Amino acid sequence: MSASPLRVGNASGFYGDRFSAVKEMLEGGQLDVLTGDYLAELTMLILGRDRMKDPATGFAKTFLRQMEQCLALAVEKRVKVVTNAGGLNPAGLAAALRELATRLGVKAQIAHVEGDDLSGSADALGLGSPLTANAYLGAWGIAECLRAGADIVVTGRVTDASLVVGPAAAHFGWKTDDWDRLAGAMVAGHVLECGTQATGGNYSFFTEVDVRRPGFPLAEIHADGSSVITKHAGTGGAVTVDTVLAQLVYEITGARYAGPDATARFDSISLTEEGKDRVRISGVRGEPPPPTVKVCLNNLGGYRNEATFVLVGLDIEEKARLVREQLSAAMVRKPKEVQWTLVRTDREDAATEEQAAAFLRVVVKDADAKLVGRGFSGAAVELALGSYPGFTMTAPPSDGAPYGVYTPAYVEAAKVEHVAVLPDGTRTVIAPLAPEKTLALAPVEPPALPAPLPSSGPTRRVPLGRIVAARSGDKGGTANIGVWARSDEAWRWLVHALTPEKLRELLPEAAAFPMERHVFPHLRGLNFVIDGLLGEGVSSSTRFDPQGKALGEWLRSRHMDIPESLLGEGQG
C-alpha cells in the first residue's frame, strides 16, 4: 500500500500498434507500470482461428517479440508490465515468457490471469457452441498477481480499463467497494487503452497538433482515484482537454460506464488543464458493478468475397447497370447475400483519368466457400471483353475468405471463475462480489439542458465540423458517435440543434436504425448510439467503413445553418 502517485503508461492500443512503443515508453521517462492493450472483438476471432490451426498459439505474438527486446530493460527499471496479450491462451504466453527470461538470463517473476475462456462451458451457460466465448474479467486477478511480486502479468480477456485499475488497486490497497476510487481509475484506463488516440491521434482538429508521431500516454493516478493524463517529455502529439475528451467519448454509451469492478458515472467527470500536456481527471463518482459480466462470442458466419469494377467517363449509371445485370446472370447459383454499392467519385470534364472514375463494388456472402470463391470472382473477370467500355477491376480473381459474427452476451458474474496464477504457480480464485454488492444498470435521468442561443441572429450554412469535434467507433454491430463543443456558447447551440432526428437527416445511412442520444453537460458533449448500423460486427460487415471509425468525420463534413456568432473570423 502506498500514498505516492502511480505512473501507468500505455504502449499498445491494438494488435498491430507501433512495435517500438514498449522500448520508447521504458526509455522515455519514469514509469511504475507499463500496460498494453492488444485485444478487440476482431482480434479474438483472429486468435480463435490461429488456435484452431495450432492449440499452442492463441496469444499476441508481437508482445513476445517486444519482450525479447525489452524484458531486461523493464526489470532493470523496475517497471511492472501488465498486458492482455495472452488473448485466448494466457498460460501459453506466460510459459513462453518464462522460457524467454531463462534464455536471456533475466530474473523475472511472471504471473497470469485466466478464467475468461468460457468455450468449454458455453453450452451449459446457454451460449451455444461458439468459436470463442470470453468473459470480460475485472482487475482483482491482476492486483493479486502484483501483490505476489509479479514483474509481468499476462491476462486474457479482461476489460481494457482493468489493466490500469488492477495496478492502482494493488498500489493503493483499495477495497472491492471503493467505488469512487475504482471508477476514477476506470476512467483513466479508458483514456489510456487506445494509446495515441489520447495524445492527438485521430483527433478532429489534428491541424492544431503535431501528430506526425504522437507519444503514447501515461496517467499519474492518485490515492483518491483522480489522475493526471500526460506523456513523456519531448514526445510528439499533445495532451489537452480536447484530446483526452476525444478518447473519453470513444466507444461508450450513456452516463453509466459499466465494468466488472465498478460502474463509472461519466456524467460526473471533470477535466482541467494543469499545464502543458497535463490534464487532470477528477470528480468521478462510482457505483457498484452490475451482477452480470459481458461475454464476447465469435462464430464463423460463412465466407465472403468482393469485386470492384472501375467505371470511367460518361454514362456511369448505365455502365453500372449493365455489369450488374451481366454478373447477376452469370452467377447460376446465387450467394445468400449480394450487396452492390456504386460510389460516385467521378468528376465531369476531369483533368485526370482517376478523377473521371467511379467504383461499383459487389460483396457476396454464403456458407458455401466455393459459391463465393472463384465461381464468383471468375465470373466477374470473364466479363472483361464483353461488357461496358473501359472495363477494368481493382484486383484479380480471388477465393472467398471466412468471416466471423460477433455477438455480446451476459452471464452471472458468480458463474465465471476468475483465477490469478501467481509467479510460484499458486492458483488463487478471485471471489465474485456478493449479489447485494452489485447494482443492475438503469438509465440515468436526462440532465437539464442549457438555454438555447437566441434564434434571431444571422446564420451561415457551413460544415458542422467548423465548431465541433467528433470521434466514432464500434462495439460489435453498434456504432457510437461522440460529438462535443469547445465553448459554452457552441454547446448551447449544439445540444438543441443536433437531435436524433437531425442526425438521421445528416447521416441517411443511419436513419433506419434504433438510435439513442446521451447528453454530457460537464463535457459539453453528446453521444449517439446507433444499434445495428455495423451489422454483425467488423468481420461480417459489408459497409465501406465497417468499424464506424470515420462516421464522426462524415458528420462533421455535413452542412448546417450555424449562427455566425459561433464562427471565428475566416471560418466557413
mmCIF file with all atom_site columns, C-alpha atoms in Angstrom, residues 93-276:
data_model
loop_
_atom_site.group_PDB
_atom_site.id
_atom_site.type_symbol
_atom_site.label_atom_id
_atom_site.label_alt_id
_atom_site.label_comp_id
_atom_site.label_asym_id
_atom_site.label_entity_id
_atom_site.label_seq_id
_atom_site.pdbx_PDB_ins_code
_atom_site.Cartn_x
_atom_site.Cartn_y
_atom_site.Cartn_z
_atom_site.occupancy
_atom_site.B_iso_or_equiv
_atom_site.pdbx_formal_charge
_atom_site.auth_seq_id
_atom_site.auth_comp_id
_atom_site.auth_asym_id
_atom_site.auth_atom_id
_atom_site.pdbx_PDB_model_num
ATOM 1   C CA . LEU A 1 93  ? 2.151   -16.756 -23.299 1.00 0.00 ? 93  LEU A CA 1
ATOM 2   C CA . ALA A 1 94  ? 3.260   -16.828 -19.649 1.00 0.00 ? 94  ALA A CA 1
ATOM 3   C CA . ALA A 1 95  ? 5.137   -20.077 -20.305 1.00 0.00 ? 95  ALA A CA 1
ATOM 4   C CA . ALA A 1 96  ? 6.761   -18.598 -23.417 1.00 0.00 ? 96  ALA A CA 1
ATOM 5   C CA . LEU A 1 97  ? 7.854   -15.557 -21.380 1.00 0.00 ? 97  LEU A CA 1
ATOM 6   C CA . ARG A 1 98  ? 9.460   -17.780 -18.756 1.00 0.00 ? 98  ARG A CA 1
ATOM 7   C CA . GLU A 1 99  ? 11.390  -19.595 -21.473 1.00 0.00 ? 99  GLU A CA 1
ATOM 8   C CA . LEU A 1 100 ? 12.429  -16.227 -22.899 1.00 0.00 ? 100 LEU A CA 1
ATOM 9   C CA . ALA A 1 101 ? 13.578  -14.951 -19.493 1.00 0.00 ? 101 ALA A CA 1
ATOM 10  C CA . THR A 1 102 ? 15.675  -18.100 -18.980 1.00 0.00 ? 102 THR A CA 1
ATOM 11  C CA . ARG A 1 103 ? 17.232  -17.772 -22.416 1.00 0.00 ? 103 ARG A CA 1
ATOM 12  C CA . LEU A 1 104 ? 18.047  -14.088 -21.811 1.00 0.00 ? 104 LEU A CA 1
ATOM 13  C CA . GLY A 1 105 ? 19.339  -14.712 -18.310 1.00 0.00 ? 105 GLY A CA 1
ATOM 14  C CA . VAL A 1 106 ? 16.825  -12.287 -16.816 1.00 0.00 ? 106 VAL A CA 1
ATOM 15  C CA . LYS A 1 107 ? 15.236  -12.958 -13.428 1.00 0.00 ? 107 LYS A CA 1
ATOM 16  C CA . ALA A 1 108 ? 11.584  -12.059 -13.928 1.00 0.00 ? 108 ALA A CA 1
ATOM 17  C CA . GLN A 1 109 ? 8.563   -13.119 -11.914 1.00 0.00 ? 109 GLN A CA 1
ATOM 18  C CA . ILE A 1 110 ? 5.755   -13.931 -14.342 1.00 0.00 ? 110 ILE A CA 1
ATOM 19  C CA . ALA A 1 111 ? 2.098   -14.482 -13.493 1.00 0.00 ? 111 ALA A CA 1
ATOM 20  C CA . HIS A 1 112 ? -1.096  -14.744 -15.445 1.00 0.00 ? 112 HIS A CA 1
ATOM 21  C CA . VAL A 1 113 ? -4.852  -14.427 -15.077 1.00 0.00 ? 113 VAL A CA 1
ATOM 22  C CA . GLU A 1 114 ? -7.282  -16.934 -16.520 1.00 0.00 ? 114 GLU A CA 1
ATOM 23  C CA . GLY A 1 115 ? -10.921 -17.973 -16.308 1.00 0.00 ? 115 GLY A CA 1
ATOM 24  C CA . ASP A 1 116 ? -12.289 -15.723 -19.015 1.00 0.00 ? 116 ASP A CA 1
ATOM 25  C CA . ASP A 1 117 ? -12.414 -18.561 -21.585 1.00 0.00 ? 117 ASP A CA 1
ATOM 26  C CA . LEU A 1 118 ? -15.931 -19.992 -21.360 1.00 0.00 ? 118 LEU A CA 1
ATOM 27  C CA . SER A 1 119 ? -15.823 -22.015 -24.568 1.00 0.00 ? 119 SER A CA 1
ATOM 28  C CA . GLY A 1 120 ? -15.787 -25.302 -22.629 1.00 0.00 ? 120 GLY A CA 1
ATOM 29  C CA . SER A 1 121 ? -18.871 -24.369 -20.634 1.00 0.00 ? 121 SER A CA 1
ATOM 30  C CA . ALA A 1 122 ? -20.621 -22.179 -23.213 1.00 0.00 ? 122 ALA A CA 1
ATOM 31  C CA . ASP A 1 123 ? -23.404 -24.639 -23.966 1.00 0.00 ? 123 ASP A CA 1
ATOM 32  C CA . ALA A 1 124 ? -24.174 -25.177 -20.270 1.00 0.00 ? 124 ALA A CA 1
ATOM 33  C CA . LEU A 1 125 ? -24.319 -21.391 -19.824 1.00 0.00 ? 125 LEU A CA 1
ATOM 34  C CA . GLY A 1 126 ? -26.809 -21.065 -22.671 1.00 0.00 ? 126 GLY A CA 1
ATOM 35  C CA . LEU A 1 127 ? -24.271 -19.546 -25.064 1.00 0.00 ? 127 LEU A CA 1
ATOM 36  C CA . GLY A 1 128 ? -24.395 -22.256 -27.739 1.00 0.00 ? 128 GLY A CA 1
ATOM 37  C CA . SER A 1 129 ? -21.186 -23.613 -29.293 1.00 0.00 ? 129 SER A CA 1
ATOM 38  C CA . PRO A 1 130 ? -19.200 -20.543 -30.408 1.00 0.00 ? 130 PRO A CA 1
ATOM 39  C CA . LEU A 1 131 ? -15.680 -20.489 -31.809 1.00 0.00 ? 131 LEU A CA 1
ATOM 40  C CA . THR A 1 132 ? -14.669 -18.256 -28.892 1.00 0.00 ? 132 THR A CA 1
ATOM 41  C CA . ALA A 1 133 ? -16.512 -17.252 -25.728 1.00 0.00 ? 133 ALA A CA 1
ATOM 42  C CA . ASN A 1 134 ? -14.642 -14.934 -23.403 1.00 0.00 ? 134 ASN A CA 1
ATOM 43  C CA . ALA A 1 135 ? -15.952 -13.114 -20.362 1.00 0.00 ? 135 ALA A CA 1
ATOM 44  C CA . TYR A 1 136 ? -14.640 -9.653  -19.567 1.00 0.00 ? 136 TYR A CA 1
ATOM 45  C CA . LEU A 1 137 ? -12.863 -10.145 -16.237 1.00 0.00 ? 137 LEU A CA 1
ATOM 46  C CA . GLY A 1 138 ? -12.026 -7.330  -13.869 1.00 0.00 ? 138 GLY A CA 1
ATOM 47  C CA . ALA A 1 139 ? -8.960  -6.008  -12.069 1.00 0.00 ? 139 ALA A CA 1
ATOM 48  C CA . TRP A 1 140 ? -8.624  -8.115  -8.937  1.00 0.00 ? 140 TRP A CA 1
ATOM 49  C CA . GLY A 1 141 ? -6.754  -11.025 -10.505 1.00 0.00 ? 141 GLY A CA 1
ATOM 50  C CA . ILE A 1 142 ? -4.168  -8.558  -11.799 1.00 0.00 ? 142 ILE A CA 1
ATOM 51  C CA . ALA A 1 143 ? -3.931  -6.928  -8.362  1.00 0.00 ? 143 ALA A CA 1
ATOM 52  C CA . GLU A 1 144 ? -3.413  -10.332 -6.713  1.00 0.00 ? 144 GLU A CA 1
ATOM 53  C CA . CYS A 1 145 ? -0.559  -11.174 -9.101  1.00 0.00 ? 145 CYS A CA 1
ATOM 54  C CA . LEU A 1 146 ? 1.159   -7.832  -8.475  1.00 0.00 ? 146 LEU A CA 1
ATOM 55  C CA . ARG A 1 147 ? 0.801   -8.169  -4.700  1.00 0.00 ? 147 ARG A CA 1
ATOM 56  C CA . ALA A 1 148 ? 2.522   -11.566 -5.034  1.00 0.00 ? 148 ALA A CA 1
ATOM 57  C CA . GLY A 1 149 ? 5.557   -9.891  -6.610  1.00 0.00 ? 149 GLY A CA 1
ATOM 58  C CA . ALA A 1 150 ? 4.932   -10.411 -10.322 1.00 0.00 ? 150 ALA A CA 1
ATOM 59  C CA . ASP A 1 151 ? 7.067   -8.368  -12.725 1.00 0.00 ? 151 ASP A CA 1
ATOM 60  C CA . ILE A 1 152 ? 4.844   -9.278  -15.690 1.00 0.00 ? 152 ILE A CA 1
ATOM 61  C CA . VAL A 1 153 ? 1.135   -10.064 -15.544 1.00 0.00 ? 153 VAL A CA 1
ATOM 62  C CA . VAL A 1 154 ? -0.444  -11.626 -18.620 1.00 0.00 ? 154 VAL A CA 1
ATOM 63  C CA . THR A 1 155 ? -4.212  -11.781 -18.966 1.00 0.00 ? 155 THR A CA 1
ATOM 64  C CA . GLY A 1 156 ? -6.745  -12.980 -21.448 1.00 0.00 ? 156 GLY A CA 1
ATOM 65  C CA . ARG A 1 157 ? -9.961  -11.041 -21.998 1.00 0.00 ? 157 ARG A CA 1
ATOM 66  C CA . VAL A 1 158 ? -10.213 -8.501  -19.201 1.00 0.00 ? 158 VAL A CA 1
ATOM 67  C CA . THR A 1 159 ? -11.825 -5.112  -19.652 1.00 0.00 ? 159 THR A CA 1
ATOM 68  C CA . ASP A 1 160 ? -9.370  -2.676  -21.207 1.00 0.00 ? 160 ASP A CA 1
ATOM 69  C CA . ALA A 1 161 ? -9.566  -0.410  -18.158 1.00 0.00 ? 161 ALA A CA 1
ATOM 70  C CA . SER A 1 162 ? -8.720  -3.300  -15.798 1.00 0.00 ? 162 SER A CA 1
ATOM 71  C CA . LEU A 1 163 ? -5.115  -3.133  -16.993 1.00 0.00 ? 163 LEU A CA 1
ATOM 72  C CA . VAL A 1 164 ? -4.922  0.182   -15.130 1.00 0.00 ? 164 VAL A CA 1
ATOM 73  C CA . VAL A 1 165 ? -7.404  -0.459  -12.306 1.00 0.00 ? 165 VAL A CA 1
ATOM 74  C CA . GLY A 1 166 ? -5.566  -3.614  -11.153 1.00 0.00 ? 166 GLY A CA 1
ATOM 75  C CA . PRO A 1 167 ? -2.170  -1.949  -10.607 1.00 0.00 ? 167 PRO A CA 1
ATOM 76  C CA . ALA A 1 168 ? -3.839  1.046   -8.925  1.00 0.00 ? 168 ALA A CA 1
ATOM 77  C CA . ALA A 1 169 ? -5.859  -1.170  -6.570  1.00 0.00 ? 169 ALA A CA 1
ATOM 78  C CA . ALA A 1 170 ? -2.727  -3.114  -5.615  1.00 0.00 ? 170 ALA A CA 1
ATOM 79  C CA . HIS A 1 171 ? -0.626  0.034   -5.168  1.00 0.00 ? 171 HIS A CA 1
ATOM 80  C CA . PHE A 1 172 ? -3.101  1.920   -3.001  1.00 0.00 ? 172 PHE A CA 1
ATOM 81  C CA . GLY A 1 173 ? -4.672  -1.021  -1.193  1.00 0.00 ? 173 GLY A CA 1
ATOM 82  C CA . TRP A 1 174 ? -8.181  -0.211  -2.381  1.00 0.00 ? 174 TRP A CA 1
ATOM 83  C CA . LYS A 1 175 ? -11.094 -2.360  -1.257  1.00 0.00 ? 175 LYS A CA 1
ATOM 84  C CA . THR A 1 176 ? -13.558 -4.017  -3.607  1.00 0.00 ? 176 THR A CA 1
ATOM 85  C CA . ASP A 1 177 ? -16.227 -1.482  -2.614  1.00 0.00 ? 177 ASP A CA 1
ATOM 86  C CA . ASP A 1 178 ? -14.125 1.684   -3.058  1.00 0.00 ? 178 ASP A CA 1
ATOM 87  C CA . TRP A 1 179 ? -16.462 2.605   -5.891  1.00 0.00 ? 179 TRP A CA 1
ATOM 88  C CA . ASP A 1 180 ? -15.343 6.206   -6.461  1.00 0.00 ? 180 ASP A CA 1
ATOM 89  C CA . ARG A 1 181 ? -11.631 5.319   -6.490  1.00 0.00 ? 181 ARG A CA 1
ATOM 90  C CA . LEU A 1 182 ? -12.148 2.306   -8.728  1.00 0.00 ? 182 LEU A CA 1
ATOM 91  C CA . ALA A 1 183 ? -14.315 4.344   -11.087 1.00 0.00 ? 183 ALA A CA 1
ATOM 92  C CA . GLY A 1 184 ? -11.681 7.076   -11.266 1.00 0.00 ? 184 GLY A CA 1
ATOM 93  C CA . ALA A 1 185 ? -9.060  4.534   -12.283 1.00 0.00 ? 185 ALA A CA 1
ATOM 94  C CA . MET A 1 186 ? -11.517 3.044   -14.790 1.00 0.00 ? 186 MET A CA 1
ATOM 95  C CA . VAL A 1 187 ? -11.817 6.418   -16.491 1.00 0.00 ? 187 VAL A CA 1
ATOM 96  C CA . ALA A 1 188 ? -8.017  6.787   -16.586 1.00 0.00 ? 188 ALA A CA 1
ATOM 97  C CA . GLY A 1 189 ? -7.807  3.282   -18.037 1.00 0.00 ? 189 GLY A CA 1
ATOM 98  C CA . HIS A 1 190 ? -10.375 4.135   -20.687 1.00 0.00 ? 190 HIS A CA 1
ATOM 99  C CA . VAL A 1 191 ? -8.294  7.150   -21.708 1.00 0.00 ? 191 VAL A CA 1
ATOM 100 C CA . LEU A 1 192 ? -5.072  5.113   -21.914 1.00 0.00 ? 192 LEU A CA 1
ATOM 101 C CA . GLU A 1 193 ? -6.463  1.982   -23.567 1.00 0.00 ? 193 GLU A CA 1
ATOM 102 C CA . CYS A 1 194 ? -6.236  3.196   -27.178 1.00 0.00 ? 194 CYS A CA 1
ATOM 103 C CA . GLY A 1 195 ? -2.728  4.583   -26.944 1.00 0.00 ? 195 GLY A CA 1
ATOM 104 C CA . THR A 1 196 ? -2.080  7.670   -29.016 1.00 0.00 ? 196 THR A CA 1
ATOM 105 C CA . GLN A 1 197 ? -5.775  8.402   -29.509 1.00 0.00 ? 197 GLN A CA 1
ATOM 106 C CA . ALA A 1 198 ? -5.356  10.311  -26.208 1.00 0.00 ? 198 ALA A CA 1
ATOM 107 C CA . THR A 1 199 ? -2.361  12.340  -27.413 1.00 0.00 ? 199 THR A CA 1
ATOM 108 C CA . GLY A 1 200 ? -3.704  13.750  -30.666 1.00 0.00 ? 200 GLY A CA 1
ATOM 109 C CA . GLY A 1 201 ? -4.076  10.668  -32.823 1.00 0.00 ? 201 GLY A CA 1
ATOM 110 C CA . ASN A 1 202 ? -7.333  10.511  -34.846 1.00 0.00 ? 202 ASN A CA 1
ATOM 111 C CA . TYR A 1 203 ? -8.223  13.944  -33.440 1.00 0.00 ? 203 TYR A CA 1
ATOM 112 C CA . SER A 1 204 ? -10.705 16.143  -35.317 1.00 0.00 ? 204 SER A CA 1
ATOM 113 C CA . PHE A 1 205 ? -8.632  19.308  -35.012 1.00 0.00 ? 205 PHE A CA 1
ATOM 114 C CA . PHE A 1 206 ? -5.407  17.499  -35.925 1.00 0.00 ? 206 PHE A CA 1
ATOM 115 C CA . THR A 1 207 ? -4.042  20.539  -37.768 1.00 0.00 ? 207 THR A CA 1
ATOM 116 C CA . GLU A 1 208 ? -3.627  22.217  -34.377 1.00 0.00 ? 208 GLU A CA 1
ATOM 117 C CA . VAL A 1 209 ? -1.311  19.446  -33.117 1.00 0.00 ? 209 VAL A CA 1
ATOM 118 C CA . ASP A 1 210 ? 1.880   17.894  -34.459 1.00 0.00 ? 210 ASP A CA 1
ATOM 119 C CA . VAL A 1 211 ? 0.660   14.312  -34.838 1.00 0.00 ? 211 VAL A CA 1
ATOM 120 C CA . ARG A 1 212 ? 3.307   13.022  -37.206 1.00 0.00 ? 212 ARG A CA 1
ATOM 121 C CA . ARG A 1 213 ? 4.497   10.681  -34.433 1.00 0.00 ? 213 ARG A CA 1
ATOM 122 C CA . PRO A 1 214 ? 2.478   11.190  -31.248 1.00 0.00 ? 214 PRO A CA 1
ATOM 123 C CA . GLY A 1 215 ? 3.888   9.904   -27.987 1.00 0.00 ? 215 GLY A CA 1
ATOM 124 C CA . PHE A 1 216 ? 1.992   7.282   -26.011 1.00 0.00 ? 216 PHE A CA 1
ATOM 125 C CA . PRO A 1 217 ? 0.020   8.444   -22.955 1.00 0.00 ? 217 PRO A CA 1
ATOM 126 C CA . LEU A 1 218 ? 0.517   7.820   -19.270 1.00 0.00 ? 218 LEU A CA 1
ATOM 127 C CA . ALA A 1 219 ? -1.580  8.502   -16.197 1.00 0.00 ? 219 ALA A CA 1
ATOM 128 C CA . GLU A 1 220 ? -0.412  9.681   -12.798 1.00 0.00 ? 220 GLU A CA 1
ATOM 129 C CA . ILE A 1 221 ? -3.034  8.018   -10.604 1.00 0.00 ? 221 ILE A CA 1
ATOM 130 C CA . HIS A 1 222 ? -3.629  9.276   -7.067  1.00 0.00 ? 222 HIS A CA 1
ATOM 131 C CA . ALA A 1 223 ? -4.946  7.505   -3.983  1.00 0.00 ? 223 ALA A CA 1
ATOM 132 C CA . ASP A 1 224 ? -8.393  9.111   -4.299  1.00 0.00 ? 224 ASP A CA 1
ATOM 133 C CA . GLY A 1 225 ? -8.816  7.772   -7.854  1.00 0.00 ? 225 GLY A CA 1
ATOM 134 C CA . SER A 1 226 ? -8.154  11.076  -9.583  1.00 0.00 ? 226 SER A CA 1
ATOM 135 C CA . SER A 1 227 ? -5.464  11.182  -12.238 1.00 0.00 ? 227 SER A CA 1
ATOM 136 C CA . VAL A 1 228 ? -3.400  13.396  -14.490 1.00 0.00 ? 228 VAL A CA 1
ATOM 137 C CA . ILE A 1 229 ? -3.071  12.320  -18.121 1.00 0.00 ? 229 ILE A CA 1
ATOM 138 C CA . THR A 1 230 ? 0.276   13.251  -19.629 1.00 0.00 ? 230 THR A CA 1
ATOM 139 C CA . LYS A 1 231 ? 3.091   11.833  -21.794 1.00 0.00 ? 231 LYS A CA 1
ATOM 140 C CA . HIS A 1 232 ? 6.856   11.625  -21.719 1.00 0.00 ? 232 HIS A CA 1
ATOM 141 C CA . ALA A 1 233 ? 8.636   14.932  -22.286 1.00 0.00 ? 233 ALA A CA 1
ATOM 142 C CA . GLY A 1 234 ? 9.888   15.505  -25.804 1.00 0.00 ? 234 GLY A CA 1
ATOM 143 C CA . THR A 1 235 ? 7.467   13.110  -27.499 1.00 0.00 ? 235 THR A CA 1
ATOM 144 C CA . GLY A 1 236 ? 5.098   14.164  -30.271 1.00 0.00 ? 236 GLY A CA 1
ATOM 145 C CA . GLY A 1 237 ? 1.409   14.926  -30.165 1.00 0.00 ? 237 GLY A CA 1
ATOM 146 C CA . ALA A 1 238 ? -0.237  16.758  -27.298 1.00 0.00 ? 238 ALA A CA 1
ATOM 147 C CA . VAL A 1 239 ? -2.318  16.157  -24.192 1.00 0.00 ? 239 VAL A CA 1
ATOM 148 C CA . THR A 1 240 ? -5.110  18.713  -23.951 1.00 0.00 ? 240 THR A CA 1
ATOM 149 C CA . VAL A 1 241 ? -8.638  18.698  -22.581 1.00 0.00 ? 241 VAL A CA 1
ATOM 150 C CA . ASP A 1 242 ? -9.877  18.062  -26.114 1.00 0.00 ? 242 ASP A CA 1
ATOM 151 C CA . THR A 1 243 ? -7.516  15.192  -26.933 1.00 0.00 ? 243 THR A CA 1
ATOM 152 C CA . VAL A 1 244 ? -8.468  13.498  -23.654 1.00 0.00 ? 244 VAL A CA 1
ATOM 153 C CA . LEU A 1 245 ? -12.155 14.213  -24.215 1.00 0.00 ? 245 LEU A CA 1
ATOM 154 C CA . ALA A 1 246 ? -11.879 12.701  -27.687 1.00 0.00 ? 246 ALA A CA 1
ATOM 155 C CA . GLN A 1 247 ? -10.894 9.379   -26.136 1.00 0.00 ? 247 GLN A CA 1
ATOM 156 C CA . LEU A 1 248 ? -13.429 9.663   -23.302 1.00 0.00 ? 248 LEU A CA 1
ATOM 157 C CA . VAL A 1 249 ? -16.364 9.678   -25.748 1.00 0.00 ? 249 VAL A CA 1
ATOM 158 C CA . TYR A 1 250 ? -14.921 6.787   -27.784 1.00 0.00 ? 250 TYR A CA 1
ATOM 159 C CA . GLU A 1 251 ? -16.976 3.575   -27.803 1.00 0.00 ? 251 GLU A CA 1
ATOM 160 C CA . ILE A 1 252 ? -19.220 4.435   -24.863 1.00 0.00 ? 252 ILE A CA 1
ATOM 161 C CA . THR A 1 253 ? -22.982 4.532   -24.389 1.00 0.00 ? 253 THR A CA 1
ATOM 162 C CA . GLY A 1 254 ? -24.680 6.555   -21.671 1.00 0.00 ? 254 GLY A CA 1
ATOM 163 C CA . ALA A 1 255 ? -23.822 8.124   -18.348 1.00 0.00 ? 255 ALA A CA 1
ATOM 164 C CA . ARG A 1 256 ? -23.179 4.755   -16.701 1.00 0.00 ? 256 ARG A CA 1
ATOM 165 C CA . TYR A 1 257 ? -19.992 3.055   -17.935 1.00 0.00 ? 257 TYR A CA 1
ATOM 166 C CA . ALA A 1 258 ? -20.184 -0.441  -16.501 1.00 0.00 ? 258 ALA A CA 1
ATOM 167 C CA . GLY A 1 259 ? -17.310 -2.765  -15.723 1.00 0.00 ? 259 GLY A CA 1
ATOM 168 C CA . PRO A 1 260 ? -16.922 -5.871  -13.589 1.00 0.00 ? 260 PRO A CA 1
ATOM 169 C CA . ASP A 1 261 ? -15.319 -3.889  -10.727 1.00 0.00 ? 261 ASP A CA 1
ATOM 170 C CA . ALA A 1 262 ? -17.477 -0.742  -10.662 1.00 0.00 ? 262 ALA A CA 1
ATOM 171 C CA . THR A 1 263 ? -19.736 1.428   -12.748 1.00 0.00 ? 263 THR A CA 1
ATOM 172 C CA . ALA A 1 264 ? -18.250 4.832   -13.536 1.00 0.00 ? 264 ALA A CA 1
ATOM 173 C CA . ARG A 1 265 ? -20.574 7.810   -13.881 1.00 0.00 ? 265 ARG A CA 1
ATOM 174 C CA . PHE A 1 266 ? -19.360 9.593   -16.994 1.00 0.00 ? 266 PHE A CA 1
ATOM 175 C CA . ASP A 1 267 ? -21.723 12.474  -16.210 1.00 0.00 ? 267 ASP A CA 1
ATOM 176 C CA . SER A 1 268 ? -19.545 13.300  -13.187 1.00 0.00 ? 268 SER A CA 1
ATOM 177 C CA . ILE A 1 269 ? -16.184 13.621  -14.925 1.00 0.00 ? 269 ILE A CA 1
ATOM 178 C CA . SER A 1 270 ? -14.332 16.926  -14.676 1.00 0.00 ? 270 SER A CA 1
ATOM 179 C CA . LEU A 1 271 ? -11.383 17.739  -16.967 1.00 0.00 ? 271 LEU A CA 1
ATOM 180 C CA . THR A 1 272 ? -8.924  20.508  -16.079 1.00 0.00 ? 272 THR A CA 1
ATOM 181 C CA . GLU A 1 273 ? -5.820  21.608  -17.946 1.00 0.00 ? 273 GLU A CA 1
ATOM 182 C CA . GLU A 1 274 ? -2.951  21.745  -15.435 1.00 0.00 ? 274 GLU A CA 1
ATOM 183 C CA . GLY A 1 275 ? -0.239  22.953  -17.776 1.00 0.00 ? 275 GLY A CA 1
ATOM 184 C CA . LYS A 1 276 ? 1.436   21.850  -20.970 1.00 0.00 ? 276 LYS A CA 1
#
